[in-house]
CSV table of C-alpha atoms (C1' of nucleotides) in Angstrom, one decimal:
chain,number,residue,atom,x,y,z
A,1,MET,CA,4.0,0.4,2.6
A,2,PRO,CA,3.1,1.9,6.0
A,3,ALA,CA,5.4,4.6,7.5
A,4,SER,CA,5.4,2.6,10.7
A,5,THR,CA,7.7,0.1,9.0
A,6,GLU,CA,10.5,2.5,9.3
A,7,TRP,CA,9.6,3.1,12.9
A,8,VAL,CA,9.9,-0.6,13.9
A,9,LEU,CA,13.1,-1.1,12.0
A,10,HIS,CA,14.8,1.8,13.8
A,11,CYS,CA,13.3,0.7,17.1
A,12,ALA,CA,14.5,-2.8,16.7
A,13,THR,CA,17.9,-1.6,15.8
A,14,SER,CA,18.0,0.6,18.9
A,15,LEU,CA,16.9,-2.3,21.1
A,16,ALA,CA,19.7,-4.4,19.6
A,17,GLN,CA,22.2,-1.8,20.9
A,18,LEU,CA,21.1,-2.2,24.5
A,19,ASP,CA,22.6,-4.5,27.1
A,20,GLU,CA,21.5,-8.0,27.3
A,21,ARG,CA,19.0,-7.5,30.2
A,22,ALA,CA,18.0,-3.9,29.5
A,23,SER,CA,14.7,-2.9,27.9
A,24,ALA,CA,13.2,0.3,26.5
A,25,SER,CA,9.6,1.4,27.0
A,26,THR,CA,7.2,2.8,24.4
A,27,ASN,CA,7.6,6.2,25.9
A,28,GLN,CA,11.4,6.1,25.7
A,29,LEU,CA,11.4,4.9,22.1
A,30,ALA,CA,8.7,7.4,21.1
A,31,GLU,CA,10.6,10.3,22.5
A,32,TYR,CA,13.8,9.0,21.1
A,33,PHE,CA,12.4,9.3,17.5
A,34,ASP,CA,9.7,11.8,18.2
A,35,LEU,CA,6.8,9.5,17.2
A,36,PRO,CA,3.2,9.2,18.4
A,37,ARG,CA,3.4,7.2,21.5
A,38,ALA,CA,0.2,5.1,21.3
A,39,TYR,CA,0.4,4.3,17.7
A,40,LEU,CA,4.0,3.2,18.1
A,41,ALA,CA,2.9,0.9,20.9
A,42,LYS,CA,0.4,-0.7,18.5
A,43,GLN,CA,3.3,-1.6,16.2
A,44,LEU,CA,5.5,-2.9,19.0
A,45,LYS,CA,2.7,-5.1,20.1
A,46,ALA,CA,2.6,-6.6,16.7
A,47,LEU,CA,6.3,-7.4,17.0
A,48,VAL,CA,5.7,-9.1,20.3
A,49,LYS,CA,2.9,-11.1,18.8
A,50,ALA,CA,5.3,-12.2,16.0
A,51,GLY,CA,7.9,-13.3,18.5
A,52,VAL,CA,10.5,-10.7,17.6
A,53,LEU,CA,10.2,-8.8,20.8
A,54,THR,CA,9.3,-9.6,24.4
A,55,ALA,CA,7.4,-7.2,26.6
A,56,THR,CA,7.7,-6.8,30.3
A,57,THR,CA,5.2,-4.7,32.3
A,58,GLY,CA,5.5,-2.4,35.3
A,59,PRO,CA,8.2,0.2,36.1
A,60,ARG,CA,11.6,-0.4,34.5
A,61,GLY,CA,9.8,-2.6,32.0
A,62,GLY,CA,9.4,-2.3,28.3
A,63,PHE,CA,10.5,-4.2,25.2
A,64,ARG,CA,13.6,-6.1,24.4
A,65,LEU,CA,14.7,-8.5,21.6
A,66,ALA,CA,13.3,-12.0,21.9
A,67,ARG,CA,16.4,-13.5,20.2
A,68,PRO,CA,20.0,-12.5,19.7
A,69,PRO,CA,20.4,-9.9,16.9
A,70,ALA,CA,22.1,-12.4,14.7
A,71,GLU,CA,18.8,-14.5,14.6
A,72,ILE,CA,16.5,-11.6,13.7
A,73,SER,CA,16.3,-10.6,10.1
A,74,LEU,CA,14.8,-7.5,8.6
A,75,LEU,CA,12.1,-9.7,7.1
A,76,ASP,CA,11.0,-10.8,10.5
A,77,ILE,CA,10.5,-7.2,11.5
A,78,VAL,CA,8.9,-6.0,8.4
A,79,GLU,CA,6.5,-8.9,8.1
A,80,ALA,CA,5.5,-8.6,11.7
A,81,VAL,CA,3.9,-5.3,11.1
A,82,ASP,CA,3.0,-5.6,7.4
A,83,GLY,CA,1.4,-9.0,7.6
A,84,GLY,CA,3.7,-11.0,5.4
A,85,ALA,CA,1.1,-11.4,2.6
A,86,ASP,CA,2.1,-10.9,-1.0
A,87,PRO,CA,1.0,-7.3,-1.8
A,88,TYR,CA,-0.1,-8.6,-5.2
A,89,GLU,CA,-3.4,-10.5,-4.6
A,90,CYS,CA,-4.6,-12.6,-7.5
A,91,ARG,CA,-8.4,-12.1,-7.6
A,92,GLU,CA,-8.7,-14.5,-10.5
A,93,ILE,CA,-10.2,-12.0,-12.9
A,94,ARG,CA,-9.4,-14.5,-15.7
A,95,GLN,CA,-12.5,-16.4,-14.5
A,96,GLN,CA,-14.8,-13.4,-14.8
A,97,GLY,CA,-16.5,-11.6,-17.6
A,98,ARG,CA,-17.0,-12.5,-21.3
A,99,GLY,CA,-13.6,-14.0,-21.5
A,100,ALA,CA,-14.0,-16.2,-18.4
A,101,LEU,CA,-11.9,-19.3,-18.6
A,102,SER,CA,-13.3,-22.6,-17.6
A,103,ALA,CA,-12.4,-24.1,-14.2
A,104,GLU,CA,-10.5,-26.8,-16.0
A,105,ALA,CA,-8.2,-24.3,-17.7
A,106,CYS,CA,-7.5,-22.7,-14.4
A,107,ARG,CA,-6.2,-25.8,-12.6
A,108,HIS,CA,-2.7,-24.4,-12.7
A,109,THR,CA,-2.1,-21.0,-11.1
A,110,CYS,CA,-2.2,-17.9,-13.2
A,111,VAL,CA,1.2,-17.3,-14.8
A,112,LEU,CA,1.2,-13.6,-14.0
A,113,ALA,CA,0.4,-14.3,-10.3
A,114,ALA,CA,3.3,-16.8,-10.3
A,115,LYS,CA,5.7,-14.3,-11.6
A,116,MET,CA,4.6,-11.7,-9.2
A,117,ALA,CA,5.0,-14.2,-6.4
A,118,GLU,CA,8.5,-15.0,-7.6
A,119,ALA,CA,9.3,-11.3,-7.4
A,120,HIS,CA,7.9,-11.1,-3.9
A,121,GLU,CA,10.0,-14.1,-2.9
A,122,ALA,CA,13.1,-12.3,-4.2
A,123,TRP,CA,12.2,-9.4,-2.1
A,124,ARG,CA,11.7,-11.6,1.0
A,125,SER,CA,14.9,-13.4,0.3
A,126,SER,CA,16.8,-10.2,0.1
A,127,LEU,CA,15.5,-9.0,3.5
A,128,ALA,CA,15.8,-12.4,5.1
A,129,GLY,CA,19.5,-12.3,4.3
A,130,VAL,CA,20.1,-9.2,6.5
A,131,THR,CA,20.2,-9.6,10.3
A,132,LEU,CA,20.2,-7.0,13.0
A,133,ALA,CA,23.7,-8.1,13.8
A,134,GLU,CA,24.9,-7.1,10.4
A,135,ILE,CA,23.2,-3.8,10.7
A,136,LEU,CA,25.0,-3.2,14.0
A,137,ASP,CA,28.3,-3.9,12.2
A,138,GLN,CA,27.7,-1.1,9.8
A,139,ILE,CA,26.8,1.6,12.2
A,140,PRO,CA,29.5,3.8,13.7
A,141,ASP,CA,31.4,2.5,16.7
A,142,TRP,CA,30.2,5.2,19.0
A,143,ALA,CA,26.5,4.7,18.2
A,144,PRO,CA,25.6,1.9,20.6
A,145,ALA,CA,27.0,3.7,23.7
A,146,ARG,CA,25.2,6.9,22.6
A,147,THR,CA,21.9,5.0,22.1
A,148,ARG,CA,22.2,3.4,25.5
A,149,SER,CA,23.0,6.7,27.1
A,150,ILE,CA,20.1,8.6,25.6
A,151,LEU,CA,17.5,5.9,25.8
A,152,GLY,CA,18.3,5.1,29.4
A,153,GLY,CA,18.9,8.6,30.7
A,154,GLY,CA,15.7,10.5,31.4
B,1,MET,CA,-0.6,-3.0,-3.8
B,2,PRO,CA,-3.7,-1.8,-5.8
B,3,ALA,CA,-6.0,-4.4,-7.3
B,4,SER,CA,-5.8,-2.5,-10.6
B,5,THR,CA,-2.3,-3.9,-10.9
B,6,GLU,CA,-3.8,-7.3,-11.8
B,7,TRP,CA,-6.1,-5.6,-14.2
B,8,VAL,CA,-3.4,-4.0,-16.3
B,9,LEU,CA,-1.2,-7.1,-16.3
B,10,HIS,CA,-4.0,-9.2,-17.7
B,11,CYS,CA,-5.0,-6.4,-20.1
B,12,ALA,CA,-1.5,-6.1,-21.4
B,13,THR,CA,-1.2,-9.9,-21.8
B,14,SER,CA,-4.5,-9.9,-23.8
B,15,LEU,CA,-3.3,-7.0,-26.0
B,16,ALA,CA,-0.1,-9.0,-26.6
B,17,GLN,CA,-2.2,-11.7,-28.1
B,18,LEU,CA,-3.8,-9.5,-30.7
B,19,ASP,CA,-2.7,-9.1,-34.3
B,20,GLU,CA,0.0,-6.5,-35.0
B,21,ARG,CA,-2.4,-3.8,-36.1
B,22,ALA,CA,-5.4,-4.7,-34.0
B,23,SER,CA,-6.5,-2.8,-30.9
B,24,ALA,CA,-8.9,-3.2,-28.1
B,25,SER,CA,-11.0,-0.5,-26.5
B,26,THR,CA,-11.6,0.1,-22.8
B,27,ASN,CA,-15.1,-1.2,-23.3
B,28,GLN,CA,-14.0,-4.5,-24.8
B,29,LEU,CA,-11.3,-5.0,-22.1
B,30,ALA,CA,-13.7,-4.1,-19.3
B,31,GLU,CA,-16.3,-6.6,-20.5
B,32,TYR,CA,-13.7,-9.2,-21.2
B,33,PHE,CA,-12.7,-9.2,-17.5
B,34,ASP,CA,-15.9,-7.7,-16.0
B,35,LEU,CA,-14.2,-4.6,-14.6
B,36,PRO,CA,-15.5,-1.1,-14.0
B,37,ARG,CA,-15.1,0.6,-17.4
B,38,ALA,CA,-14.1,4.2,-16.4
B,39,TYR,CA,-11.7,3.2,-13.7
B,40,LEU,CA,-10.0,0.7,-16.0
B,41,ALA,CA,-9.6,3.6,-18.5
B,42,LYS,CA,-7.8,5.5,-15.9
B,43,GLN,CA,-5.2,2.8,-15.5
B,44,LEU,CA,-4.8,2.3,-19.2
B,45,LYS,CA,-4.2,6.0,-19.6
B,46,ALA,CA,-1.3,5.6,-17.1
B,47,LEU,CA,0.1,2.9,-19.3
B,48,VAL,CA,-0.1,5.2,-22.3
B,49,LYS,CA,1.7,7.9,-20.4
B,50,ALA,CA,4.4,5.5,-19.4
B,51,GLY,CA,4.9,4.5,-23.0
B,52,VAL,CA,3.8,0.9,-22.7
B,53,LEU,CA,0.6,1.3,-24.7
B,54,THR,CA,-0.5,3.6,-27.5
B,55,ALA,CA,-4.1,4.9,-27.8
B,56,THR,CA,-6.0,5.6,-30.9
B,57,THR,CA,-9.3,7.4,-30.8
B,58,GLY,CA,-12.5,7.1,-32.7
B,59,PRO,CA,-14.4,4.0,-33.9
B,60,ARG,CA,-12.3,0.9,-34.2
B,61,GLY,CA,-9.8,2.6,-32.0
B,62,GLY,CA,-8.5,1.6,-28.6
B,63,PHE,CA,-5.2,0.5,-27.1
B,64,ARG,CA,-2.3,-1.6,-28.4
B,65,LEU,CA,1.2,-2.4,-27.3
B,66,ALA,CA,3.7,0.4,-28.0
B,67,ARG,CA,6.5,-2.1,-28.5
B,68,PRO,CA,6.9,-5.8,-29.3
B,69,PRO,CA,6.0,-8.1,-26.4
B,70,ALA,CA,9.6,-9.1,-26.0
B,71,GLU,CA,10.5,-5.5,-25.2
B,72,ILE,CA,7.9,-5.0,-22.5
B,73,SER,CA,8.6,-6.4,-19.0
B,74,LEU,CA,6.2,-6.9,-16.2
B,75,LEU,CA,8.1,-4.2,-14.3
B,76,ASP,CA,7.3,-1.7,-17.0
B,77,ILE,CA,3.6,-2.4,-16.6
B,78,VAL,CA,3.5,-2.5,-12.8
B,79,GLU,CA,5.5,0.6,-12.4
B,80,ALA,CA,3.4,2.4,-14.9
B,81,VAL,CA,0.4,2.2,-12.6
B,82,ASP,CA,2.1,2.0,-9.3
B,83,GLY,CA,4.5,4.9,-9.7
B,84,GLY,CA,7.8,3.1,-9.5
B,85,ALA,CA,8.7,4.6,-6.2
B,86,ASP,CA,10.2,2.4,-3.4
B,87,PRO,CA,7.3,1.6,-1.1
B,88,TYR,CA,9.6,2.0,1.8
B,89,GLU,CA,10.1,5.7,2.2
B,90,CYS,CA,12.9,6.8,4.5
B,91,ARG,CA,11.6,9.8,6.5
B,92,GLU,CA,14.9,10.2,8.3
B,93,ILE,CA,13.4,9.7,11.8
B,94,ARG,CA,17.0,9.3,12.9
B,95,GLN,CA,17.3,13.1,12.7
B,96,GLN,CA,14.2,13.6,14.9
B,97,GLY,CA,13.5,13.5,18.6
B,98,ARG,CA,15.8,13.2,21.6
B,99,GLY,CA,18.1,10.8,19.8
B,100,ALA,CA,18.5,13.0,16.7
B,101,LEU,CA,21.7,12.5,14.9
B,102,SER,CA,23.8,15.4,13.7
B,103,ALA,CA,23.7,16.3,10.0
B,104,GLU,CA,27.3,15.3,9.9
B,105,ALA,CA,26.6,11.7,11.1
B,106,CYS,CA,23.9,11.5,8.4
B,107,ARG,CA,26.1,12.2,5.4
B,108,HIS,CA,25.8,8.6,4.3
B,109,THR,CA,22.3,7.2,3.8
B,110,CYS,CA,20.6,5.2,6.5
B,111,VAL,CA,21.8,1.6,6.5
B,112,LEU,CA,18.2,0.3,7.0
B,113,ALA,CA,17.0,2.4,4.1
B,114,ALA,CA,19.8,1.0,2.0
B,115,LYS,CA,18.9,-2.6,2.8
B,116,MET,CA,15.3,-1.9,2.0
B,117,ALA,CA,16.3,-0.3,-1.2
B,118,GLU,CA,18.4,-3.4,-2.1
B,119,ALA,CA,15.3,-5.6,-1.5
B,120,HIS,CA,13.2,-3.4,-3.7
B,121,GLU,CA,15.8,-3.6,-6.4
B,122,ALA,CA,15.8,-7.4,-6.1
B,123,TRP,CA,12.0,-7.2,-6.7
B,124,ARG,CA,12.4,-4.9,-9.6
B,125,SER,CA,15.1,-7.0,-11.1
B,126,SER,CA,12.9,-10.1,-10.9
B,127,LEU,CA,10.0,-8.4,-12.7
B,128,ALA,CA,12.3,-6.8,-15.2
B,129,GLY,CA,13.5,-10.2,-16.2
B,130,VAL,CA,10.1,-11.3,-17.3
B,131,THR,CA,8.7,-10.1,-20.6
B,132,LEU,CA,5.3,-10.4,-22.1
B,133,ALA,CA,6.7,-12.6,-24.8
B,134,GLU,CA,7.8,-15.1,-22.1
B,135,ILE,CA,4.3,-14.9,-20.6
B,136,LEU,CA,2.8,-15.8,-24.0
B,137,ASP,CA,5.1,-18.8,-24.2
B,138,GLN,CA,3.6,-20.2,-21.0
B,139,ILE,CA,0.0,-19.9,-21.8
B,140,PRO,CA,-1.9,-22.6,-23.7
B,141,ASP,CA,-1.6,-22.7,-27.5
B,142,TRP,CA,-5.3,-22.2,-28.0
B,143,ALA,CA,-5.4,-19.1,-25.8
B,144,PRO,CA,-4.4,-16.4,-28.3
B,145,ALA,CA,-7.0,-17.4,-30.9
B,146,ARG,CA,-9.6,-17.5,-28.3
B,147,THR,CA,-8.7,-14.1,-26.9
B,148,ARG,CA,-8.8,-12.5,-30.4
B,149,SER,CA,-12.1,-14.1,-31.1
B,150,ILE,CA,-13.8,-13.0,-27.9
B,151,LEU,CA,-12.2,-9.5,-27.7
B,152,GLY,CA,-13.0,-8.7,-31.3
B,153,GLY,CA,-16.4,-10.4,-31.7
B,154,GLY,CA,-19.1,-8.3,-30.2
C,1,DG,C1',-22.0,5.2,-60.2
C,2,DA,C1',-18.5,8.4,-58.0
C,3,DG,C1',-17.2,12.2,-55.0
C,4,DG,C1',-18.0,15.2,-51.4
C,5,DT,C1',-20.3,16.5,-47.2
C,6,DT,C1',-22.7,15.8,-43.1
C,7,DC,C1',-23.7,13.2,-39.4
C,8,DT,C1',-23.6,9.8,-36.0
C,9,DA,C1',-21.5,6.8,-32.9
C,10,DC,C1',-17.6,5.5,-30.7
C,11,DT,C1',-13.1,6.6,-28.7
C,12,DC,C1',-10.1,8.7,-25.0
C,13,DG,C1',-9.3,12.3,-21.3
C,14,DG,C1',-10.0,15.0,-17.0
C,15,DA,C1',-12.9,16.5,-13.0
C,16,DT,C1',-15.9,14.7,-9.3
C,17,DA,C1',-18.0,11.5,-5.0
C,18,DG,C1',-17.8,7.0,-2.0
C,19,DT,C1',-15.2,3.3,0.6
C,20,DT,C1',-11.4,0.9,2.8
C,21,DA,C1',-6.9,0.7,5.0
C,22,DG,C1',-3.7,3.2,7.5
C,23,DT,C1',-3.0,6.8,11.1
C,24,DG,C1',-3.7,8.9,15.5
C,25,DT,C1',-5.8,9.0,20.0
C,26,DC,C1',-7.9,7.8,24.3
C,27,DC,C1',-8.7,5.1,28.5
C,28,DG,C1',-8.5,0.7,31.3
C,29,DA,C1',-6.1,-3.6,33.6
C,30,DG,C1',-2.0,-5.3,35.5
C,31,DT,C1',2.5,-5.1,37.7
C,32,DC,C1',6.9,-3.8,39.7
C,33,DG,C1',9.4,-0.5,42.7
C,34,DC,C1',9.3,2.7,46.4
C,35,DC,C1',8.0,4.5,50.9
C,36,DA,C1',6.0,4.5,55.3
C,37,DT,C1',5.3,1.7,59.2
C,38,DG,C1',5.9,-1.5,62.8
C,39,DG,C1',8.8,-4.8,65.1
D,1,DC,C1',18.4,-1.7,61.7
D,2,DC,C1',15.3,-5.0,59.1
D,3,DA,C1',11.0,-7.0,57.5
D,4,DT,C1',6.4,-6.0,55.9
D,5,DG,C1',2.4,-3.9,54.1
D,6,DG,C1',0.4,-0.5,51.3
D,7,DC,C1',0.7,2.9,47.8
D,8,DG,C1',1.8,5.0,43.7
D,9,DA,C1',3.4,5.4,39.2
D,10,DC,C1',4.6,3.3,35.2
D,11,DT,C1',3.9,-0.4,32.0
D,12,DC,C1',1.3,-2.8,28.2
D,13,DG,C1',-3.3,-3.9,25.9
D,14,DG,C1',-7.6,-3.1,23.5
D,15,DA,C1',-11.5,0.1,21.9
D,16,DC,C1',-12.7,4.5,19.5
D,17,DA,C1',-12.2,8.9,15.8
D,18,DC,C1',-9.6,11.0,11.7
D,19,DT,C1',-6.9,11.2,7.2
D,20,DA,C1',-5.3,9.7,2.8
D,21,DA,C1',-5.2,6.6,-0.9
D,22,DC,C1',-7.7,3.6,-3.7
D,23,DT,C1',-12.0,2.7,-6.0
D,24,DA,C1',-15.8,4.0,-8.7
D,25,DT,C1',-18.4,7.2,-11.6
D,26,DC,C1',-19.9,10.9,-14.5
D,27,DC,C1',-19.6,14.1,-18.4
D,28,DG,C1',-17.0,16.6,-22.1
D,29,DA,C1',-13.6,17.0,-26.4
D,30,DG,C1',-12.2,14.8,-30.4
D,31,DT,C1',-12.1,11.7,-34.3
D,32,DA,C1',-12.8,7.8,-37.6
D,33,DG,C1',-16.2,5.7,-40.2
D,34,DA,C1',-20.6,5.3,-42.4
D,35,DA,C1',-24.5,7.1,-44.5
D,36,DC,C1',-26.5,10.4,-47.4
D,37,DC,C1',-26.9,13.7,-50.9
D,38,DT,C1',-25.3,15.8,-55.1
D,39,DC,C1',-23.5,15.7,-59.6
DNA sequence: GAGGTTCTACTCGGATAGTTAGTGTCCGAGTCGCCATGG
DNA sequence: CCATGGCGACTCGGACACTAACTATCCGAGTAGAACCTC
């Protein structure tokens, strides 16, 4: 799993701590976490494309959440940058080589692939059950004010 | 996730269909699924190191299950080749940059990392609940005999 | 024909190149805010 | 003092190099079995 996943999770959490109308730019977020500016922008763009963030251009512009924190799950964020595809890709090797099965025998999906898909679904379900609002509930009370102060203040 | 994960899952399933004392070599398995021989051997070696398979050398040698199929879960196989580490690695970016938190504030683990770890644990739990014996129950009745025939017969 | 020995062929194991995805970087197009200017 | 036009700086967005992991491959050490020779 890419390291950028952690970046966007923290960035989204930080954006969730801002005021309703406020936004943070790539530069602000990159300096806040000491991350490569341009590459971070690439990831944030993916979040915009996925509908998790909205981007405003020009001075005082930047990114903000597209929906209330209660309506954004960790799964939305992770899959926005990771693609949302099951990491286990069934390449149907059961149809290759000396032991190749007939097309008839492969009408139902591979049992192993099904079990792997179930596990992936369990993972997705776990992340889908956690929203940014719940994350905000679990951070210290003084954190939001501090985040706003440091992100906003040059 | 590496493509070799699918290889070892299918190989382990095939080995589970053999007789108690029988074994299959890298060559046999590679030809059975039309896979690169040497690279497959690398993965099988990892399974041996993890204690899932046992290897016997010399003619008529090869690999066999180290335990009964009922005692080998898909998780055992996957983690043997994948390393078993959580794909999400918390690099503690909250302690970097302008917004770096004090060491005091980071005494408890990052909430985001905890949630990601929970999801990973859900994934592991799902795979740990599926054994090779259950997989064998779900494949057609004629499959084991066919596998033995093709794997054994040159 | 039986036993011992040699020999071969087959097995796994570690060290070595090639390829793709992830990582990092740069520059360009567009837009909002600020400042100077004129009324 | 207020409205307006221009300017500048900051923003996001896409196109171009670099690194690490996965993929693929080769060759060597060791061993079980078979064949052969001897008795």
